[in-house]
Amino acid sequence: SVKSLFMQQIVAICGTHPPGAETLYLDIANIVAKKKEKGGECMLYLDGFQKVTSLLESGAVSIYKVALYELLSLIGLDRSDYDQAAQLMKAREIMFERYPNLKWIAVTDGPNTAYLFHNISLTGSCEKSIWKYNVKQLQKEEVVNPIGAGDTVGGVMMAKFLENGDMPMAFRWGLSAATAKCKLPSAGGIFNGDDLEECLMQTEVH
């Protein structure tokens, strides 16, 4: 039940939102907010971009994973003609300005470079706020089924984050697991451990 969310450390809302789901999602956001107000630890993770404006505006979302084209569409930027670095920095600025309670934004782009942004204004520190990930590149014949790779990123990333609280490291694990998953025919987040280790070793973080 929705009330059982009070017992959770992280609550995840993922995928395409079905009609009528907005009310439920806002109820979840309110519960997470109330738990925080009472001094409880609970983070709301969001993976989606359709009909998520109200959810982001609620201030309850702490972690937002989004594909590059979805992010640009969400804030009204055109992906067809852009300097990736400039557009990403602009998107980062807009997102943290619009949604100041957002702590992390993880941006994926299939097999291309991924980015992790940290809203350091929430901590007032001068720590690092941008990470760039060059993921292991698979050969065309190695890619068996990419369906479910995005969900694999989120699932593994959140599991590792719960384990040690290190988001930059957790995102690296999520990206590596997603790459390894593409080598298998299953649609779910299933991957081979050896493939994961290889992908981890060949994923560069800057």
PDB file of C-alpha atoms in Angstrom:
ATOM      1  CA  SER A   1       0.000   0.000   0.000  1.00  0.00           C
ATOM      2  CA  VAL A   2       0.947   3.640  -0.349  1.00  0.00           C
ATOM      3  CA  LYS A   3       1.279   3.968   3.451  1.00  0.00           C
ATOM      4  CA  SER A   4       3.984   1.309   3.460  1.00  0.00           C
ATOM      5  CA  LEU A   5       6.221   3.851   1.707  1.00  0.00           C
ATOM      6  CA  PHE A   6       7.000   5.292   5.146  1.00  0.00           C
ATOM      7  CA  MET A   7       9.206   2.219   5.657  1.00  0.00           C
ATOM      8  CA  GLN A   8      11.281   2.721   2.505  1.00  0.00           C
ATOM      9  CA  GLN A   9      14.652   4.448   2.015  1.00  0.00           C
ATOM     10  CA  ILE A  10      14.136   4.962  -1.717  1.00  0.00           C
ATOM     11  CA  VAL A  11      10.882   4.998  -3.675  1.00  0.00           C
ATOM     12  CA  ALA A  12      11.102   4.624  -7.462  1.00  0.00           C
ATOM     13  CA  ILE A  13       8.616   5.835 -10.087  1.00  0.00           C
ATOM     14  CA  CYS A  14       9.596   4.567 -13.522  1.00  0.00           C
ATOM     15  CA  GLY A  15       8.335   4.203 -17.070  1.00  0.00           C
ATOM     16  CA  THR A  16       5.479   5.615 -19.129  1.00  0.00           C
ATOM     17  CA  HIS A  17       2.791   7.022 -16.863  1.00  0.00           C
ATOM     18  CA  PRO A  18      -0.642   5.507 -17.582  1.00  0.00           C
ATOM     19  CA  PRO A  19      -3.729   7.753 -17.648  1.00  0.00           C
ATOM     20  CA  GLY A  20      -4.828   8.733 -14.165  1.00  0.00           C
ATOM     21  CA  ALA A  21      -1.495   7.912 -12.547  1.00  0.00           C
ATOM     22  CA  GLU A  22      -0.615  11.539 -11.825  1.00  0.00           C
ATOM     23  CA  THR A  23      -2.786  11.632  -8.701  1.00  0.00           C
ATOM     24  CA  LEU A  24      -1.199   8.471  -7.309  1.00  0.00           C
ATOM     25  CA  TYR A  25       2.289   9.767  -8.022  1.00  0.00           C
ATOM     26  CA  LEU A  26       1.567  13.058  -6.282  1.00  0.00           C
ATOM     27  CA  ASP A  27       0.196  11.130  -3.291  1.00  0.00           C
ATOM     28  CA  ILE A  28       3.495   9.252  -3.178  1.00  0.00           C
ATOM     29  CA  ALA A  29       5.418  12.529  -3.424  1.00  0.00           C
ATOM     30  CA  ASN A  30       3.417  13.960  -0.506  1.00  0.00           C
ATOM     31  CA  ILE A  31       4.148  10.918   1.655  1.00  0.00           C
ATOM     32  CA  VAL A  32       7.877  11.169   0.894  1.00  0.00           C
ATOM     33  CA  ALA A  33       7.799  14.898   1.725  1.00  0.00           C
ATOM     34  CA  LYS A  34       6.015  14.263   5.041  1.00  0.00           C
ATOM     35  CA  LYS A  35       8.536  11.616   6.016  1.00  0.00           C
ATOM     36  CA  LYS A  36      11.365  14.081   5.351  1.00  0.00           C
ATOM     37  CA  GLU A  37       9.589  16.757   7.400  1.00  0.00           C
ATOM     38  CA  LYS A  38       9.510  14.336  10.335  1.00  0.00           C
ATOM     39  CA  GLY A  39      13.235  13.738  10.043  1.00  0.00           C
ATOM     40  CA  GLY A  40      12.962  10.457   8.165  1.00  0.00           C
ATOM     41  CA  GLU A  41      15.284   9.330   5.388  1.00  0.00           C
ATOM     42  CA  CYS A  42      13.524   8.735   2.080  1.00  0.00           C
ATOM     43  CA  MET A  43      14.509   9.614  -1.485  1.00  0.00           C
ATOM     44  CA  LEU A  44      12.177   9.661  -4.484  1.00  0.00           C
ATOM     45  CA  TYR A  45      13.755   8.356  -7.707  1.00  0.00           C
ATOM     46  CA  LEU A  46      12.100   9.268 -11.010  1.00  0.00           C
ATOM     47  CA  ASP A  47      12.759   7.680 -14.402  1.00  0.00           C
ATOM     48  CA  GLY A  48      10.402   9.098 -17.030  1.00  0.00           C
ATOM     49  CA  PHE A  49       9.519  12.313 -18.811  1.00  0.00           C
ATOM     50  CA  GLN A  50       5.860  12.161 -19.808  1.00  0.00           C
ATOM     51  CA  LYS A  51       3.536  14.069 -17.466  1.00  0.00           C
ATOM     52  CA  VAL A  52       6.237  14.458 -14.805  1.00  0.00           C
ATOM     53  CA  THR A  53       6.173  18.253 -14.434  1.00  0.00           C
ATOM     54  CA  SER A  54       3.847  18.241 -11.419  1.00  0.00           C
ATOM     55  CA  LEU A  55       5.897  15.526  -9.783  1.00  0.00           C
ATOM     56  CA  LEU A  56       9.116  17.494 -10.258  1.00  0.00           C
ATOM     57  CA  GLU A  57       7.428  20.694  -9.075  1.00  0.00           C
ATOM     58  CA  SER A  58       6.354  18.931  -5.857  1.00  0.00           C
ATOM     59  CA  GLY A  59       9.955  19.137  -4.673  1.00  0.00           C
ATOM     60  CA  ALA A  60       9.906  15.511  -3.531  1.00  0.00           C
ATOM     61  CA  VAL A  61      12.082  14.094  -6.330  1.00  0.00           C
ATOM     62  CA  SER A  62      15.723  13.726  -5.291  1.00  0.00           C
ATOM     63  CA  ILE A  63      17.124  11.666  -8.175  1.00  0.00           C
ATOM     64  CA  TYR A  64      16.065  12.015 -11.806  1.00  0.00           C
ATOM     65  CA  LYS A  65      17.332   9.613 -14.479  1.00  0.00           C
ATOM     66  CA  VAL A  66      16.452  10.664 -17.989  1.00  0.00           C
ATOM     67  CA  ALA A  67      17.548  10.031 -21.570  1.00  0.00           C
ATOM     68  CA  LEU A  68      19.208  12.961 -23.314  1.00  0.00           C
ATOM     69  CA  TYR A  69      16.463  13.437 -25.914  1.00  0.00           C
ATOM     70  CA  GLU A  70      13.814  13.261 -23.181  1.00  0.00           C
ATOM     71  CA  LEU A  71      15.584  15.886 -21.093  1.00  0.00           C
ATOM     72  CA  LEU A  72      15.888  18.301 -24.009  1.00  0.00           C
ATOM     73  CA  SER A  73      12.238  17.736 -24.916  1.00  0.00           C
ATOM     74  CA  LEU A  74      11.153  18.312 -21.310  1.00  0.00           C
ATOM     75  CA  ILE A  75      12.734  21.761 -21.133  1.00  0.00           C
ATOM     76  CA  GLY A  76      12.022  22.766 -24.726  1.00  0.00           C
ATOM     77  CA  LEU A  77      15.477  22.491 -26.286  1.00  0.00           C
ATOM     78  CA  ASP A  78      15.992  21.170 -29.822  1.00  0.00           C
ATOM     79  CA  ARG A  79      18.186  18.094 -30.109  1.00  0.00           C
ATOM     80  CA  SER A  80      18.451  18.239 -33.907  1.00  0.00           C
ATOM     81  CA  ASP A  81      20.878  21.160 -33.919  1.00  0.00           C
ATOM     82  CA  TYR A  82      22.981  21.489 -30.815  1.00  0.00           C
ATOM     83  CA  ASP A  83      26.400  21.512 -29.308  1.00  0.00           C
ATOM     84  CA  GLN A  84      26.044  18.622 -26.852  1.00  0.00           C
ATOM     85  CA  ALA A  85      28.247  20.084 -24.144  1.00  0.00           C
ATOM     86  CA  ALA A  86      26.609  23.512 -24.329  1.00  0.00           C
ATOM     87  CA  GLN A  87      23.075  22.135 -24.421  1.00  0.00           C
ATOM     88  CA  LEU A  88      23.727  19.797 -21.515  1.00  0.00           C
ATOM     89  CA  MET A  89      25.113  22.583 -19.364  1.00  0.00           C
ATOM     90  CA  LYS A  90      22.113  24.722 -20.262  1.00  0.00           C
ATOM     91  CA  ALA A  91      19.742  21.862 -19.446  1.00  0.00           C
ATOM     92  CA  ARG A  92      21.496  21.322 -16.110  1.00  0.00           C
ATOM     93  CA  GLU A  93      21.150  24.994 -15.217  1.00  0.00           C
ATOM     94  CA  ILE A  94      17.465  25.108 -16.177  1.00  0.00           C
ATOM     95  CA  MET A  95      16.571  21.915 -14.316  1.00  0.00           C
ATOM     96  CA  PHE A  96      18.232  22.904 -11.045  1.00  0.00           C
ATOM     97  CA  GLU A  97      16.707  26.383 -11.293  1.00  0.00           C
ATOM     98  CA  ARG A  98      13.200  25.067 -11.929  1.00  0.00           C
ATOM     99  CA  TYR A  99      13.431  22.231  -9.427  1.00  0.00           C
ATOM    100  CA  PRO A 100      15.791  23.382  -6.644  1.00  0.00           C
ATOM    101  CA  ASN A 101      15.174  20.318  -4.437  1.00  0.00           C
ATOM    102  CA  LEU A 102      16.494  17.983  -7.138  1.00  0.00           C
ATOM    103  CA  LYS A 103      19.824  16.556  -5.945  1.00  0.00           C
ATOM    104  CA  TRP A 104      20.967  14.385  -8.838  1.00  0.00           C
ATOM    105  CA  ILE A 105      20.309  14.208 -12.594  1.00  0.00           C
ATOM    106  CA  ALA A 106      21.634  11.145 -14.437  1.00  0.00           C
ATOM    107  CA  VAL A 107      21.540  11.604 -18.222  1.00  0.00           C
ATOM    108  CA  THR A 108      21.891   8.627 -20.561  1.00  0.00           C
ATOM    109  CA  ASP A 109      22.218   8.538 -24.340  1.00  0.00           C
ATOM    110  CA  GLY A 110      22.260   4.884 -25.345  1.00  0.00           C
ATOM    111  CA  PRO A 111      25.866   3.770 -25.975  1.00  0.00           C
ATOM    112  CA  ASN A 112      27.058   7.378 -26.091  1.00  0.00           C
ATOM    113  CA  THR A 113      28.548   9.527 -23.327  1.00  0.00           C
ATOM    114  CA  ALA A 114      26.459   9.759 -20.153  1.00  0.00           C
ATOM    115  CA  TYR A 115      26.508  12.552 -17.570  1.00  0.00           C
ATOM    116  CA  LEU A 116      25.766  12.887 -13.876  1.00  0.00           C
ATOM    117  CA  PHE A 117      24.933  16.297 -12.400  1.00  0.00           C
ATOM    118  CA  HIS A 118      24.896  17.127  -8.677  1.00  0.00           C
ATOM    119  CA  ASN A 119      23.052  20.137  -7.296  1.00  0.00           C
ATOM    120  CA  ILE A 120      25.743  21.425  -4.942  1.00  0.00           C
ATOM    121  CA  SER A 121      23.605  24.432  -3.991  1.00  0.00           C
ATOM    122  CA  LEU A 122      21.768  22.061  -1.641  1.00  0.00           C
ATOM    123  CA  THR A 123      24.944  21.394   0.312  1.00  0.00           C
ATOM    124  CA  GLY A 124      26.726  24.727  -0.138  1.00  0.00           C
ATOM    125  CA  SER A 125      29.978  22.901  -0.826  1.00  0.00           C
ATOM    126  CA  CYS A 126      32.555  23.332  -3.565  1.00  0.00           C
ATOM    127  CA  GLU A 127      32.732  19.632  -4.346  1.00  0.00           C
ATOM    128  CA  LYS A 128      32.619  18.193  -7.825  1.00  0.00           C
ATOM    129  CA  SER A 129      29.239  18.556  -9.518  1.00  0.00           C
ATOM    130  CA  ILE A 130      29.643  17.066 -13.021  1.00  0.00           C
ATOM    131  CA  TRP A 131      30.774  13.572 -14.038  1.00  0.00           C
ATOM    132  CA  LYS A 132      31.218  12.346 -17.605  1.00  0.00           C
ATOM    133  CA  TYR A 133      31.028   8.619 -18.428  1.00  0.00           C
ATOM    134  CA  ASN A 134      32.459   7.047 -21.563  1.00  0.00           C
ATOM    135  CA  VAL A 135      30.834   3.629 -21.529  1.00  0.00           C
ATOM    136  CA  LYS A 136      32.306   0.480 -23.049  1.00  0.00           C
ATOM    137  CA  GLN A 137      31.453   0.307 -26.736  1.00  0.00           C
ATOM    138  CA  LEU A 138      30.038  -2.998 -27.957  1.00  0.00           C
ATOM    139  CA  GLN A 139      30.596  -4.286 -31.466  1.00  0.00           C
ATOM    140  CA  LYS A 140      27.447  -4.482 -33.594  1.00  0.00           C
ATOM    141  CA  GLU A 141      27.441  -8.281 -33.446  1.00  0.00           C
ATOM    142  CA  GLU A 142      27.678  -8.201 -29.648  1.00  0.00           C
ATOM    143  CA  VAL A 143      24.368  -6.354 -29.225  1.00  0.00           C
ATOM    144  CA  VAL A 144      21.685  -9.038 -28.885  1.00  0.00           C
ATOM    145  CA  ASN A 145      18.825  -7.153 -27.179  1.00  0.00           C
ATOM    146  CA  PRO A 146      19.027  -3.577 -25.813  1.00  0.00           C
ATOM    147  CA  ILE A 147      15.427  -3.608 -24.533  1.00  0.00           C
ATOM    148  CA  GLY A 148      15.425  -3.073 -20.798  1.00  0.00           C
ATOM    149  CA  ALA A 149      18.868  -1.454 -20.678  1.00  0.00           C
ATOM    150  CA  GLY A 150      17.459   1.792 -19.289  1.00  0.00           C
ATOM    151  CA  ASP A 151      15.663  -0.007 -16.480  1.00  0.00           C
ATOM    152  CA  THR A 152      18.863  -1.910 -15.747  1.00  0.00           C
ATOM    153  CA  VAL A 153      20.741   1.373 -15.311  1.00  0.00           C
ATOM    154  CA  GLY A 154      18.221   2.572 -12.734  1.00  0.00           C
ATOM    155  CA  GLY A 155      17.856  -0.681 -10.839  1.00  0.00           C
ATOM    156  CA  VAL A 156      21.559  -1.321 -10.418  1.00  0.00           C
ATOM    157  CA  MET A 157      22.336   2.341  -9.754  1.00  0.00           C
ATOM    158  CA  MET A 158      19.813   2.539  -6.911  1.00  0.00           C
ATOM    159  CA  ALA A 159      20.940  -0.787  -5.442  1.00  0.00           C
ATOM    160  CA  LYS A 160      24.564   0.366  -5.338  1.00  0.00           C
ATOM    161  CA  PHE A 161      23.579   3.789  -4.001  1.00  0.00           C
ATOM    162  CA  LEU A 162      21.675   2.170  -1.140  1.00  0.00           C
ATOM    163  CA  GLU A 163      24.725   0.032  -0.471  1.00  0.00           C
ATOM    164  CA  ASN A 164      27.252   2.845  -0.001  1.00  0.00           C
ATOM    165  CA  GLY A 165      25.704   6.248  -0.789  1.00  0.00           C
ATOM    166  CA  ASP A 166      28.198   6.974  -3.590  1.00  0.00           C
ATOM    167  CA  MET A 167      26.107   8.193  -6.544  1.00  0.00           C
ATOM    168  CA  PRO A 168      28.940   8.705  -9.069  1.00  0.00           C
ATOM    169  CA  MET A 169      30.137   5.152  -8.455  1.00  0.00           C
ATOM    170  CA  ALA A 170      26.557   3.815  -8.463  1.00  0.00           C
ATOM    171  CA  PHE A 171      25.843   5.392 -11.871  1.00  0.00           C
ATOM    172  CA  ARG A 172      28.993   3.779 -13.264  1.00  0.00           C
ATOM    173  CA  TRP A 173      27.716   0.387 -12.089  1.00  0.00           C
ATOM    174  CA  GLY A 174      24.296   1.060 -13.599  1.00  0.00           C
ATOM    175  CA  LEU A 175      25.713   2.030 -16.991  1.00  0.00           C
ATOM    176  CA  SER A 176      28.063  -0.964 -17.012  1.00  0.00           C
ATOM    177  CA  ALA A 177      25.254  -3.364 -16.103  1.00  0.00           C
ATOM    178  CA  ALA A 178      23.088  -1.933 -18.892  1.00  0.00           C
ATOM    179  CA  THR A 179      25.871  -2.470 -21.418  1.00  0.00           C
ATOM    180  CA  ALA A 180      26.362  -6.047 -20.213  1.00  0.00           C
ATOM    181  CA  LYS A 181      22.596  -6.655 -20.392  1.00  0.00           C
ATOM    182  CA  CYS A 182      22.599  -5.784 -24.128  1.00  0.00           C
ATOM    183  CA  LYS A 183      24.700  -8.888 -24.814  1.00  0.00           C
ATOM    184  CA  LEU A 184      21.925 -11.245 -23.697  1.00  0.00           C
ATOM    185  CA  PRO A 185      18.531 -12.016 -25.340  1.00  0.00           C
ATOM    186  CA  SER A 186      16.468 -11.420 -22.195  1.00  0.00           C
ATOM    187  CA  ALA A 187      14.440  -8.204 -21.987  1.00  0.00           C
ATOM    188  CA  GLY A 188      14.779  -7.830 -18.218  1.00  0.00           C
ATOM    189  CA  GLY A 189      17.757  -6.577 -16.232  1.00  0.00           C
ATOM    190  CA  ILE A 190      19.678  -9.837 -16.538  1.00  0.00           C
ATOM    191  CA  PHE A 191      23.392  -9.777 -17.292  1.00  0.00           C
ATOM    192  CA  ASN A 192      26.478 -11.919 -16.990  1.00  0.00           C
ATOM    193  CA  GLY A 193      28.807 -11.153 -14.076  1.00  0.00           C
ATOM    194  CA  ASP A 194      31.952 -11.452 -16.198  1.00  0.00           C
ATOM    195  CA  ASP A 195      30.483  -9.079 -18.781  1.00  0.00           C
ATOM    196  CA  LEU A 196      29.667  -6.611 -16.006  1.00  0.00           C
ATOM    197  CA  GLU A 197      33.235  -6.717 -14.673  1.00  0.00           C
ATOM    198  CA  GLU A 198      34.611  -6.123 -18.167  1.00  0.00           C
ATOM    199  CA  CYS A 199      32.257  -3.202 -18.748  1.00  0.00           C
ATOM    200  CA  LEU A 200      33.148  -1.682 -15.378  1.00  0.00           C
ATOM    201  CA  MET A 201      36.841  -1.823 -16.198  1.00  0.00           C
ATOM    202  CA  GLN A 202      36.299  -0.200 -19.616  1.00  0.00           C
ATOM    203  CA  THR A 203      33.940   2.571 -18.511  1.00  0.00           C
ATOM    204  CA  GLU A 204      35.909   5.797 -18.141  1.00  0.00           C
ATOM    205  CA  VAL A 205      34.786   8.422 -15.640  1.00  0.00           C
ATOM    206  CA  HIS A 206      35.936  12.046 -15.822  1.00  0.00           C
TER     207      HIS A 206
END
